[in-house]
Amino acid sequence: MMRYWIIVVILGMLWKIQVFGAETDVVINEVFADPPSGDRGDANRDGVRHTSEDEFVEILNTGLDTISIGGWQLSDRKPGSKGPFTFPPNTRIAPGEYIVLFGGGDTTKIKSEFEGKVFVDDGNIGGGLSNSGDAVFLIKTAGDTIARAEWGSAGGKDQSLVRYPEGTGRWVLHSADPGRGLFSPGKPRSLFDKLESLPEYLDMIEGESVSLIPAIYSYETGETRRIEDEVLWVSWDTTIARIEQGNKVVAVRAGETEVGFFWRGRESLHTYLRVLEKEKPALVISEVYPNPAWGDAGDTNGDGVRHTYQDEFVEVANLSENPIDIGGYFLGDDDASADRLFRFPDNTVLDTQAVVVLFGGGEVPVSDRIFADDGRIGDGLSNWSDTVQLLAPDSSTVVASMVYERSTRGVSYARNEDGYYLLHNEIYKEDSTSVGHLRPGDDLVAPEVLAEVLTIPDGIAFSEILMLPEQVDANNDGVVDRHADAFVELTNRYARPERMDAWR
């Protein structure tokens, strides 16, 4: 029998806790203690602005159950205040429903102005709500305080105090962003539509671009729509991301920044942008020379003859940390079919931080770093515009490419450190070309010459070859000559002298 009563008591306690929990879902959501002067202060809409009659307290049921509040009381805490307001019997508040108590006024007119449940006190809520600091209490029939709201000087700002978010948040001034208006008895606080730059978060790679969306979110409908009007986009760090063509954002360098827009004098929420470092490509087209200079200066391949097509060249660089076998790769422009492109011989290994050069043709001393096509590179590089491609052995996969427009005679296109192609003298002011050399724009240390080490069985090695001197007086005779200053250096790796009188 004892066990039975314990169970009953425990179940009863659980039931009481559940009901009390539902009752505490009824909260004080808005308090209006300082009606502004003039018509703006006529909160109860009875046609008369009154210091205490237009004051109000709003309660809200934030729960899922309908609660009976008949007999519950609302009042302030002033000493000597008159009796609290008591809600009539059978007053119920449904989930999500608002109930408002005004200090006083024309009851008939007030109730005709509001759709929800509205009650009117006898001229004051308690002793009247103080602008400089007060508190109101919602007390159930048994004397338990269900909800309370307390404020200080913020109550005297000619507007109400309201919870944000509704029913659960902290107390804020009614007009605080994103709110609008001075009060909103019996309904949710009116909010300004929210301007959003979409997406909210975005990761990009250096050099990428994306178009952001200017949008407006309606708090009242919960809908988001695109803004079709013109807006002003702004990047908070243009060294990381810059704005182009309206809403187009270009990732400049690795880092984090924010992008947003202004519309009708209002600023949007920002897109938080993270730019990631671009992965360095292994093989790149590092230089293209489509328009040889006139005269001897245009004899780029050093065969003694200046030729429109044969002195054109394309340079490919290996930027990776490992040698790459480019045997079977194709090189040329995109106008030519695969059978007209240059094919690198099998087992052509391009060392790390090294280049290989393809000339259009001519009597060029071919090695595994210097090659000559059959007279033209592809269809011949156009002086106006063209696309140069390095293709994988399947002749369709593009490994590297570059596009140029309107070439300048005697000046090549070079790849800068950001991977963009510019006229060579726009990057390196003193040089119009740098055939066979890796430049600082490739993020690599540029070798001074085309070096090659080819060990032969008897221990003699080619240790250095200068095939294409560029303003270098290699033989120190006081004269720069692209033919006379070319040289080959041999190294004896044996510990003994080696006779070379029969070599050539």
Short mmCIF file of C-alpha atoms in Angstrom, two decimals:
data_model
loop_
_atom_site.label_atom_id
_atom_site.label_comp_id
_atom_site.label_asym_id
_atom_site.label_seq_id
_atom_site.Cartn_x
_atom_site.Cartn_y
_atom_site.Cartn_z
CA MET A 1 0.00 0.00 0.00
CA MET A 2 2.87 2.37 0.79
CA ARG A 3 4.37 1.76 -2.66
CA TYR A 4 1.02 2.70 -4.28
CA TRP A 5 0.86 6.09 -2.55
CA ILE A 6 4.47 6.88 -3.42
CA ILE A 7 3.67 6.25 -7.07
CA VAL A 8 0.60 8.46 -6.92
CA VAL A 9 2.56 11.29 -5.34
CA ILE A 10 5.37 11.01 -7.86
CA LEU A 11 2.96 10.99 -10.79
CA GLY A 12 1.16 13.97 -9.33
CA MET A 13 4.42 15.88 -9.04
CA LEU A 14 5.30 15.10 -12.62
CA TRP A 15 1.86 16.28 -13.75
CA LYS A 16 2.22 19.53 -11.82
CA ILE A 17 5.64 20.19 -13.30
CA GLN A 18 4.31 19.64 -16.80
CA VAL A 19 1.37 22.03 -16.34
CA PHE A 20 3.55 24.68 -14.69
CA GLY A 21 6.03 24.36 -17.57
CA ALA A 22 3.22 25.04 -20.05
CA GLU A 23 2.07 28.06 -18.03
CA THR A 24 5.56 29.56 -18.02
CA ASP A 25 5.39 29.59 -21.81
CA VAL A 26 3.24 32.69 -21.32
CA VAL A 27 5.71 35.58 -21.24
CA ILE A 28 5.66 39.35 -21.11
CA ASN A 29 6.76 40.28 -24.62
CA GLU A 30 6.37 44.07 -24.88
CA VAL A 31 6.14 46.97 -22.42
CA PHE A 32 5.26 50.56 -23.36
CA ALA A 33 5.93 53.03 -20.53
CA ASP A 34 6.59 56.29 -22.40
CA PRO A 35 4.05 57.27 -25.06
CA PRO A 36 5.55 60.04 -27.23
CA SER A 37 3.75 63.35 -27.54
CA GLY A 38 1.11 64.00 -30.17
CA ASP A 39 -0.72 61.51 -32.31
CA ARG A 40 2.33 59.23 -32.37
CA GLY A 41 1.65 58.35 -28.75
CA ASP A 42 -1.98 57.20 -29.28
CA ALA A 43 -1.07 53.54 -28.90
CA ASN A 44 -4.61 52.40 -27.98
CA ARG A 45 -6.08 54.14 -31.07
CA ASP A 46 -8.94 55.78 -29.22
CA GLY A 47 -8.11 59.14 -30.77
CA VAL A 48 -6.55 60.67 -27.66
CA ARG A 49 -2.90 60.58 -26.63
CA HIS A 50 -2.71 60.05 -22.87
CA THR A 51 0.32 59.66 -20.64
CA SER A 52 -0.88 56.56 -18.77
CA GLU A 53 -3.89 55.29 -20.75
CA ASP A 54 -1.72 54.62 -23.83
CA GLU A 55 0.79 52.63 -21.81
CA PHE A 56 0.46 48.90 -22.35
CA VAL A 57 1.81 45.48 -21.48
CA GLU A 58 1.68 42.67 -24.03
CA ILE A 59 1.85 38.98 -23.18
CA LEU A 60 2.52 36.12 -25.59
CA ASN A 61 2.02 32.36 -25.43
CA THR A 62 5.25 30.86 -26.79
CA GLY A 63 4.21 27.28 -26.11
CA LEU A 64 2.18 24.62 -27.89
CA ASP A 65 -0.79 24.48 -25.51
CA THR A 66 -3.73 26.82 -24.91
CA ILE A 67 -3.48 28.21 -21.38
CA SER A 68 -6.32 29.46 -19.19
CA ILE A 69 -5.28 32.74 -17.56
CA GLY A 70 -8.62 33.69 -16.01
CA GLY A 71 -7.88 35.14 -12.56
CA TRP A 72 -4.23 35.88 -13.38
CA GLN A 73 -3.04 39.39 -12.53
CA LEU A 74 -0.82 42.06 -14.12
CA SER A 75 0.62 44.93 -12.11
CA ASP A 76 3.73 47.01 -11.47
CA ARG A 77 5.74 47.11 -8.26
CA LYS A 78 5.26 50.69 -7.10
CA PRO A 79 4.64 50.99 -3.35
CA GLY A 80 1.08 52.01 -2.72
CA SER A 81 -0.06 51.06 -6.23
CA LYS A 82 -3.71 50.35 -6.65
CA GLY A 83 -4.85 46.78 -7.09
CA PRO A 84 -3.51 44.82 -10.04
CA PHE A 85 -5.52 44.12 -13.16
CA THR A 86 -7.21 40.72 -13.04
CA PHE A 87 -8.01 38.85 -16.24
CA PRO A 88 -11.69 37.84 -16.46
CA PRO A 89 -12.70 34.21 -15.89
CA ASN A 90 -12.39 31.88 -18.89
CA THR A 91 -9.74 34.06 -20.52
CA ARG A 92 -7.60 31.71 -22.59
CA ILE A 93 -4.46 32.38 -24.60
CA ALA A 94 -3.77 30.11 -27.56
CA PRO A 95 -0.31 29.11 -28.85
CA GLY A 96 1.28 32.10 -30.57
CA GLU A 97 -1.50 34.46 -29.42
CA TYR A 98 -0.88 37.97 -28.10
CA ILE A 99 -2.99 39.64 -25.38
CA VAL A 100 -2.65 43.36 -24.61
CA LEU A 101 -3.53 45.36 -21.49
CA PHE A 102 -3.77 49.13 -21.98
CA GLY A 103 -3.71 51.57 -19.08
CA GLY A 104 -7.12 52.96 -20.01
CA GLY A 105 -9.12 54.76 -22.69
CA ASP A 106 -12.35 54.34 -24.65
CA THR A 107 -12.84 50.59 -24.31
CA THR A 108 -15.38 50.24 -27.12
CA LYS A 109 -13.29 52.14 -29.60
CA ILE A 110 -10.10 50.41 -28.55
CA LYS A 111 -11.54 46.92 -29.00
CA SER A 112 -12.89 47.84 -32.41
CA GLU A 113 -9.38 48.85 -33.51
CA PHE A 114 -7.66 45.58 -32.61
CA GLU A 115 -8.30 42.08 -33.93
CA GLY A 116 -6.84 40.18 -30.97
CA LYS A 117 -7.72 40.09 -27.29
CA VAL A 118 -7.39 43.57 -25.78
CA PHE A 119 -8.12 44.59 -22.19
CA VAL A 120 -8.33 48.06 -20.69
CA ASP A 121 -7.38 49.00 -17.12
CA ASP A 122 -9.01 51.83 -15.18
CA GLY A 123 -6.58 54.58 -16.21
CA ASN A 124 -3.28 53.18 -15.00
CA ILE A 125 -1.56 49.83 -15.07
CA GLY A 126 -0.91 49.51 -11.37
CA GLY A 127 0.49 52.86 -10.34
CA GLY A 128 1.37 53.77 -13.92
CA LEU A 129 4.48 52.51 -15.69
CA SER A 130 7.51 54.66 -14.88
CA ASN A 131 9.72 55.93 -17.68
CA SER A 132 12.85 55.90 -15.55
CA GLY A 133 12.58 52.37 -14.21
CA ASP A 134 9.88 49.94 -13.13
CA ALA A 135 8.82 46.31 -13.32
CA VAL A 136 5.62 44.45 -14.17
CA PHE A 137 4.61 41.00 -13.02
CA LEU A 138 2.28 38.35 -14.40
CA ILE A 139 0.97 36.40 -11.42
CA LYS A 140 -1.22 33.31 -11.55
CA THR A 141 -4.18 32.72 -9.26
CA ALA A 142 -2.16 30.74 -6.72
CA GLY A 143 0.25 33.65 -6.31
CA ASP A 144 3.13 32.25 -8.35
CA THR A 145 4.93 34.75 -10.56
CA ILE A 146 4.77 33.39 -14.09
CA ALA A 147 6.65 36.20 -15.84
CA ARG A 148 8.24 39.55 -15.10
CA ALA A 149 9.75 42.42 -17.02
CA GLU A 150 12.05 45.01 -15.49
CA TRP A 151 13.64 48.09 -17.05
CA GLY A 152 15.62 51.19 -16.22
CA SER A 153 16.07 54.45 -18.09
CA ALA A 154 15.54 52.68 -21.43
CA GLY A 155 11.83 52.84 -20.65
CA GLY A 156 11.82 56.58 -21.34
CA LYS A 157 12.77 56.57 -25.04
CA ASP A 158 9.34 57.39 -26.57
CA GLN A 159 8.95 53.76 -27.66
CA SER A 160 8.30 50.34 -26.25
CA LEU A 161 10.71 47.69 -25.07
CA VAL A 162 10.24 44.34 -26.79
CA ARG A 163 11.82 40.93 -26.78
CA TYR A 164 13.92 40.03 -29.84
CA PRO A 165 13.45 37.36 -31.06
CA GLU A 166 9.78 37.42 -30.17
CA GLY A 167 8.99 35.92 -26.78
CA THR A 168 12.40 34.42 -26.12
CA GLY A 169 15.09 37.01 -26.79
CA ARG A 170 16.57 39.85 -24.81
CA TRP A 171 14.86 43.19 -24.32
CA VAL A 172 15.57 45.81 -27.00
CA LEU A 173 14.13 49.15 -28.05
CA HIS A 174 11.32 48.64 -30.54
CA SER A 175 13.10 50.57 -33.32
CA ALA A 176 16.46 48.87 -32.79
CA ASP A 177 17.74 47.27 -35.98
CA PRO A 178 16.04 45.49 -37.70
CA GLY A 179 12.90 46.86 -36.04
CA ARG A 180 10.80 49.72 -37.26
CA GLY A 181 8.07 51.78 -35.64
CA LEU A 182 7.68 52.73 -31.99
CA PHE A 183 5.39 49.95 -30.73
CA SER A 184 3.27 47.05 -32.00
CA PRO A 185 0.59 46.00 -29.48
CA GLY A 186 -1.07 42.68 -30.23
CA LYS A 187 1.20 41.60 -33.08
CA PRO A 188 4.84 40.82 -33.87
CA ARG A 189 7.22 43.76 -34.07
CA SER A 190 7.46 45.22 -37.55
CA LEU A 191 10.91 44.57 -38.99
CA PHE A 192 12.78 46.08 -41.88
CA ASP A 193 13.50 43.65 -44.65
CA LYS A 194 17.02 42.26 -44.37
CA LEU A 195 19.49 42.88 -47.21
CA GLU A 196 21.67 39.85 -47.86
CA SER A 197 24.71 39.25 -50.02
CA LEU A 198 24.44 35.62 -51.09
CA PRO A 199 25.95 33.21 -50.45
CA GLU A 200 26.74 34.08 -46.86
CA TYR A 201 30.02 32.12 -46.88
CA LEU A 202 32.21 31.47 -49.91
CA ASP A 203 35.54 29.77 -50.57
CA MET A 204 37.41 30.71 -53.74
CA ILE A 205 40.74 29.91 -55.35
CA GLU A 206 43.15 32.64 -56.40
CA GLY A 207 42.21 33.84 -59.87
CA GLU A 208 38.64 32.54 -59.73
CA SER A 209 35.62 34.78 -60.17
CA VAL A 210 32.01 34.43 -59.08
CA SER A 211 28.87 36.54 -59.30
CA LEU A 212 27.22 37.28 -55.96
CA ILE A 213 23.47 37.73 -55.57
CA PRO A 214 21.95 40.85 -53.99
CA ALA A 215 18.87 39.66 -52.10
CA ILE A 216 16.22 40.97 -49.74
CA TYR A 217 14.65 38.84 -47.00
CA SER A 218 11.18 39.65 -45.66
CA TYR A 219 10.77 38.99 -41.96
CA GLU A 220 7.00 39.04 -42.32
CA THR A 221 6.71 36.49 -45.16
CA GLY A 222 9.94 34.57 -44.63
CA GLU A 223 10.69 34.85 -48.36
CA THR A 224 13.96 35.82 -50.02
CA ARG A 225 14.00 37.46 -53.44
CA ARG A 226 16.69 38.85 -55.71
CA ILE A 227 17.07 42.63 -56.00
CA GLU A 228 16.79 43.55 -59.66
CA ASP A 229 17.76 47.20 -59.16
CA GLU A 230 21.35 48.33 -59.48
CA VAL A 231 23.32 48.06 -56.23
CA LEU A 232 26.79 49.22 -55.24
CA TRP A 233 29.11 46.33 -54.38
CA VAL A 234 32.06 46.88 -52.05
CA SER A 235 35.01 44.69 -51.06
CA TRP A 236 36.48 45.41 -47.64
CA ASP A 237 39.97 44.38 -48.84
CA THR A 238 40.58 44.81 -52.56
CA THR A 239 44.00 43.18 -52.30
CA ILE A 240 42.22 39.90 -51.50
CA ALA A 241 39.06 40.25 -53.62
CA ARG A 242 38.08 42.96 -56.07
CA ILE A 243 34.76 43.86 -57.69
CA GLU A 244 34.40 43.78 -61.46
CA GLN A 245 31.37 44.36 -63.68
CA GLY A 246 28.76 44.97 -61.01
CA ASN A 247 28.43 41.86 -58.88
CA LYS A 248 31.43 39.90 -60.17
CA VAL A 249 34.02 39.18 -57.47
CA VAL A 250 37.56 38.18 -58.45
CA ALA A 251 39.80 36.38 -55.95
CA VAL A 252 43.16 38.18 -56.03
CA ARG A 253 45.29 36.52 -53.36
CA ALA A 254 45.00 34.16 -50.42
CA GLY A 255 43.31 35.64 -47.36
CA GLU A 256 39.94 36.44 -45.79
CA THR A 257 37.70 39.46 -46.30
CA GLU A 258 34.05 40.49 -46.60
CA VAL A 259 31.99 41.68 -49.55
CA GLY A 260 28.61 43.42 -49.42
CA PHE A 261 26.47 46.00 -51.16
CA PHE A 262 24.59 49.25 -50.60
CA TRP A 263 21.03 49.75 -51.80
CA ARG A 264 18.82 52.78 -51.22
CA GLY A 265 21.13 54.04 -48.53
CA ARG A 266 21.18 50.74 -46.60
CA GLU A 267 24.07 48.33 -46.18
CA SER A 268 23.61 44.60 -46.69
CA LEU A 269 24.83 41.77 -44.56
CA HIS A 270 28.19 40.63 -45.83
CA THR A 271 29.45 37.58 -47.67
CA TYR A 272 32.38 36.17 -45.71
CA LEU A 273 34.97 35.30 -48.34
CA ARG A 274 37.99 33.05 -47.96
CA VAL A 275 40.48 32.97 -50.83
CA LEU A 276 42.67 29.88 -50.95
CA GLU A 277 46.08 29.76 -52.56
CA LYS A 278 46.01 28.45 -56.08
CA GLU A 279 47.74 25.14 -56.54
CA LYS A 280 50.79 25.64 -58.71
CA PRO A 281 50.44 23.87 -62.06
CA ALA A 282 53.17 21.42 -62.95
CA LEU A 283 53.57 22.37 -66.61
CA VAL A 284 52.91 25.85 -67.95
CA ILE A 285 53.44 27.75 -71.15
CA SER A 286 55.92 30.29 -69.80
CA GLU A 287 56.57 32.39 -72.92
CA VAL A 288 55.17 32.83 -76.44
CA TYR A 289 56.80 34.86 -79.23
CA PRO A 290 54.35 35.25 -82.13
CA ASN A 291 55.74 38.34 -83.89
CA PRO A 292 59.53 38.35 -84.43
CA ALA A 293 61.28 41.71 -84.68
CA TRP A 294 62.55 43.00 -88.01
CA GLY A 295 66.15 42.39 -89.08
CA ASP A 296 68.83 40.60 -87.09
CA ALA A 297 66.98 41.28 -83.85
CA GLY A 298 64.26 38.93 -85.08
CA ASP A 299 66.67 36.01 -85.62
CA THR A 300 65.54 34.45 -82.37
CA ASN A 301 66.65 30.90 -83.16
CA GLY A 302 70.18 32.08 -83.95
CA ASP A 303 70.48 30.39 -87.36
CA GLY A 304 71.55 33.60 -89.08
CA VAL A 305 68.25 34.19 -90.87
CA ARG A 306 65.29 36.22 -89.65
CA HIS A 307 62.09 34.35 -90.59
CA THR A 308 58.45 35.22 -89.88
CA TYR A 309 57.47 31.73 -88.69
CA GLN A 310 60.73 29.93 -87.96
CA ASP A 311 61.81 32.50 -85.37
CA GLU A 312 58.53 32.26 -83.49
CA PHE A 313 58.86 30.20 -80.33
CA VAL A 314 56.89 28.70 -77.47
CA GLU A 315 58.52 27.96 -74.14
CA VAL A 316 57.20 25.35 -71.69
CA ALA A 317 58.30 25.28 -68.03
CA ASN A 318 58.17 22.61 -65.35
CA LEU A 319 57.17 24.35 -62.11
CA SER A 320 56.83 21.16 -60.08
CA GLU A 321 59.37 19.67 -57.69
CA ASN A 322 59.91 16.58 -59.82
CA PRO A 323 61.13 15.92 -63.37
CA ILE A 324 58.34 15.27 -65.88
CA ASP A 325 58.54 13.10 -68.99
CA ILE A 326 56.83 15.10 -71.74
CA GLY A 327 57.62 12.57 -74.43
CA GLY A 328 54.56 12.19 -76.67
CA TYR A 329 53.06 15.56 -75.64
CA PHE A 330 51.85 17.86 -78.41
CA LEU A 331 52.50 21.59 -78.71
CA GLY A 332 50.99 24.14 -81.09
CA ASP A 333 48.06 26.47 -81.60
CA ASP A 334 44.42 25.41 -81.40
CA ASP A 335 43.81 26.03 -85.11
CA ALA A 336 45.88 23.03 -86.17
CA SER A 337 44.81 19.39 -86.08
CA ALA A 338 46.82 17.00 -83.93
CA ASP A 339 48.77 15.63 -86.90
CA ARG A 340 50.11 19.14 -87.57
CA LEU A 341 51.21 19.80 -84.00
CA PHE A 342 54.75 19.25 -82.81
CA ARG A 343 55.18 16.00 -80.89
CA PHE A 344 57.96 15.83 -78.33
CA PRO A 345 60.20 12.78 -78.82
CA ASP A 346 59.78 9.86 -76.45
CA ASN A 347 61.71 10.07 -73.18
CA THR A 348 61.97 13.86 -73.28
CA VAL A 349 62.41 14.57 -69.58
CA LEU A 350 61.94 18.14 -68.41
CA ASP A 351 63.79 18.73 -65.16
CA THR A 352 62.26 20.60 -62.27
CA GLN A 353 62.53 24.38 -62.64
CA ALA A 354 63.61 23.99 -66.24
CA VAL A 355 62.28 25.00 -69.64
CA VAL A 356 62.04 23.54 -73.11
CA VAL A 357 61.81 25.73 -76.22
CA LEU A 358 60.12 24.99 -79.53
CA PHE A 359 61.03 27.20 -82.49
CA GLY A 360 58.95 27.31 -85.64
CA GLY A 361 61.90 25.95 -87.63
CA GLY A 362 65.37 26.82 -88.89
CA GLU A 363 68.84 25.34 -88.52
CA VAL A 364 68.70 25.03 -84.76
CA PRO A 365 71.11 22.87 -82.70
CA VAL A 366 68.44 20.49 -81.42
CA SER A 367 68.83 18.99 -77.93
CA ASP A 368 66.42 17.73 -75.32
CA ARG A 369 65.88 21.38 -74.34
CA ILE A 370 65.74 23.01 -77.79
CA PHE A 371 63.48 21.81 -80.61
CA ALA A 372 62.47 23.07 -84.03
CA ASP A 373 59.15 22.46 -85.78
CA ASP A 374 58.82 21.88 -89.53
CA GLY A 375 58.65 25.54 -90.43
CA ARG A 376 55.69 26.67 -88.38
CA ILE A 377 54.35 26.08 -84.91
CA GLY A 378 50.98 24.55 -85.74
CA ASP A 379 49.48 26.83 -88.37
CA GLY A 380 51.90 29.57 -87.44
CA LEU A 381 51.27 31.89 -84.50
CA SER A 382 48.94 34.72 -85.47
CA ASN A 383 50.01 38.30 -84.87
CA TRP A 384 46.43 39.23 -83.95
CA SER A 385 45.15 36.57 -81.59
CA ASP A 386 45.69 32.89 -80.98
CA THR A 387 45.53 30.12 -78.41
CA VAL A 388 48.62 28.04 -77.70
CA GLN A 389 48.14 24.62 -76.13
CA LEU A 390 50.22 21.83 -74.65
CA LEU A 391 48.29 18.58 -75.09
CA ALA A 392 48.72 15.24 -73.35
CA PRO A 393 49.73 12.20 -75.44
CA ASP A 394 46.04 11.48 -76.12
CA SER A 395 46.15 14.71 -78.22
CA SER A 396 42.90 15.98 -76.65
CA THR A 397 43.56 16.68 -72.97
CA VAL A 398 44.75 20.25 -72.50
CA VAL A 399 47.64 20.29 -70.02
CA ALA A 400 48.44 24.00 -70.35
CA SER A 401 47.23 26.83 -72.53
CA MET A 402 47.50 30.57 -73.03
CA VAL A 403 45.51 33.08 -75.08
CA TYR A 404 46.81 36.35 -76.45
CA GLU A 405 45.42 39.21 -78.53
CA ARG A 406 47.12 41.87 -80.68
CA SER A 407 50.78 40.94 -80.41
CA THR A 408 53.54 43.55 -80.42
CA ARG A 409 56.39 43.12 -82.86
CA GLY A 410 59.59 42.00 -81.22
CA VAL A 411 58.00 41.46 -77.80
CA SER A 412 56.96 38.10 -76.40
CA TYR A 413 54.14 37.26 -74.01
CA ALA A 414 55.36 36.05 -70.61
CA ARG A 415 53.65 34.50 -67.63
CA ASN A 416 53.80 36.56 -64.44
CA GLU A 417 53.89 35.28 -60.88
CA ASP A 418 50.09 35.31 -60.65
CA GLY A 419 49.72 33.14 -63.74
CA TYR A 420 48.59 35.95 -66.06
CA TYR A 421 50.09 36.59 -69.48
CA LEU A 422 51.37 40.08 -70.25
CA LEU A 423 53.75 41.59 -72.74
CA HIS A 424 57.25 40.70 -71.62
CA ASN A 425 58.37 44.31 -71.20
CA GLU A 426 55.36 45.04 -69.01
CA ILE A 427 56.71 42.55 -66.48
CA TYR A 428 60.43 42.96 -67.04
CA LYS A 429 61.08 46.49 -68.25
CA GLU A 430 64.55 45.85 -69.63
CA ASP A 431 63.78 42.77 -71.75
CA SER A 432 61.54 42.12 -74.75
CA THR A 433 62.06 38.31 -74.62
CA SER A 434 63.85 35.78 -72.44
CA VAL A 435 63.87 32.64 -74.53
CA GLY A 436 65.22 29.62 -72.69
CA HIS A 437 65.26 31.35 -69.30
CA LEU A 438 62.92 30.95 -66.37
CA ARG A 439 62.05 34.41 -65.10
CA PRO A 440 61.04 35.58 -61.61
CA GLY A 441 57.47 35.67 -62.90
CA ASP A 442 57.50 31.87 -62.79
CA ASP A 443 58.20 31.91 -59.03
CA LEU A 444 61.50 30.19 -59.77
CA VAL A 445 65.18 31.12 -59.77
CA ALA A 446 66.10 31.87 -63.37
CA PRO A 447 69.17 29.98 -64.63
CA GLU A 448 71.59 32.21 -66.48
CA VAL A 449 72.05 29.73 -69.32
CA LEU A 450 70.56 26.55 -70.72
CA ALA A 451 72.66 24.10 -68.69
CA GLU A 452 72.92 20.44 -69.60
CA VAL A 453 74.97 17.62 -68.15
CA LEU A 454 75.27 14.60 -70.43
CA THR A 455 77.69 12.02 -69.03
CA ILE A 456 79.38 9.79 -71.62
CA PRO A 457 80.91 6.39 -70.89
CA ASP A 458 84.54 7.59 -70.71
CA GLY A 459 83.77 10.13 -67.99
CA ILE A 460 83.65 13.33 -70.00
CA ALA A 461 80.51 15.46 -69.49
CA PHE A 462 78.90 18.47 -71.09
CA SER A 463 78.66 20.69 -68.02
CA GLU A 464 77.36 23.91 -69.61
CA ILE A 465 75.95 25.02 -72.96
CA LEU A 466 75.06 28.56 -73.99
CA MET A 467 73.11 28.25 -77.23
CA LEU A 468 71.21 31.51 -77.33
CA PRO A 469 73.18 34.41 -75.83
CA GLU A 470 71.05 37.44 -74.98
CA GLN A 471 73.14 40.59 -74.60
CA VAL A 472 75.89 38.52 -72.96
CA ASP A 473 79.57 39.00 -73.85
CA ALA A 474 80.39 35.43 -72.84
CA ASN A 475 83.87 35.36 -74.43
CA ASN A 476 84.81 38.74 -72.92
CA ASP A 477 86.05 40.17 -76.23
CA GLY A 478 84.14 43.39 -75.74
CA VAL A 479 81.58 42.54 -78.43
CA VAL A 480 78.17 40.94 -77.90
CA ASP A 481 77.56 38.49 -80.75
CA ARG A 482 74.84 35.83 -80.58
CA HIS A 483 77.03 33.43 -82.60
CA ALA A 484 80.52 34.18 -81.29
CA ASP A 485 79.39 34.20 -77.66
CA ALA A 486 77.73 30.78 -77.83
CA PHE A 487 79.85 28.14 -76.09
CA VAL A 488 80.06 24.55 -74.88
CA GLU A 489 81.87 23.56 -71.66
CA LEU A 490 83.22 20.04 -71.02
CA THR A 491 84.23 18.55 -67.66
CA ASN A 492 86.62 15.64 -67.06
CA ARG A 493 85.28 13.55 -64.22
CA TYR A 494 88.23 11.18 -64.19
CA ALA A 495 91.13 11.60 -61.76
CA ARG A 496 93.55 11.48 -64.72
CA PRO A 497 94.05 13.70 -67.77
CA GLU A 498 92.14 12.66 -70.89
CA ARG A 499 93.43 13.12 -74.43
CA MET A 500 90.94 14.87 -76.74
CA ASP A 501 93.06 15.52 -79.82
CA ALA A 502 91.00 13.05 -81.87
CA TRP A 503 87.64 14.38 -80.66
CA ARG A 504 85.45 16.75 -82.57
#
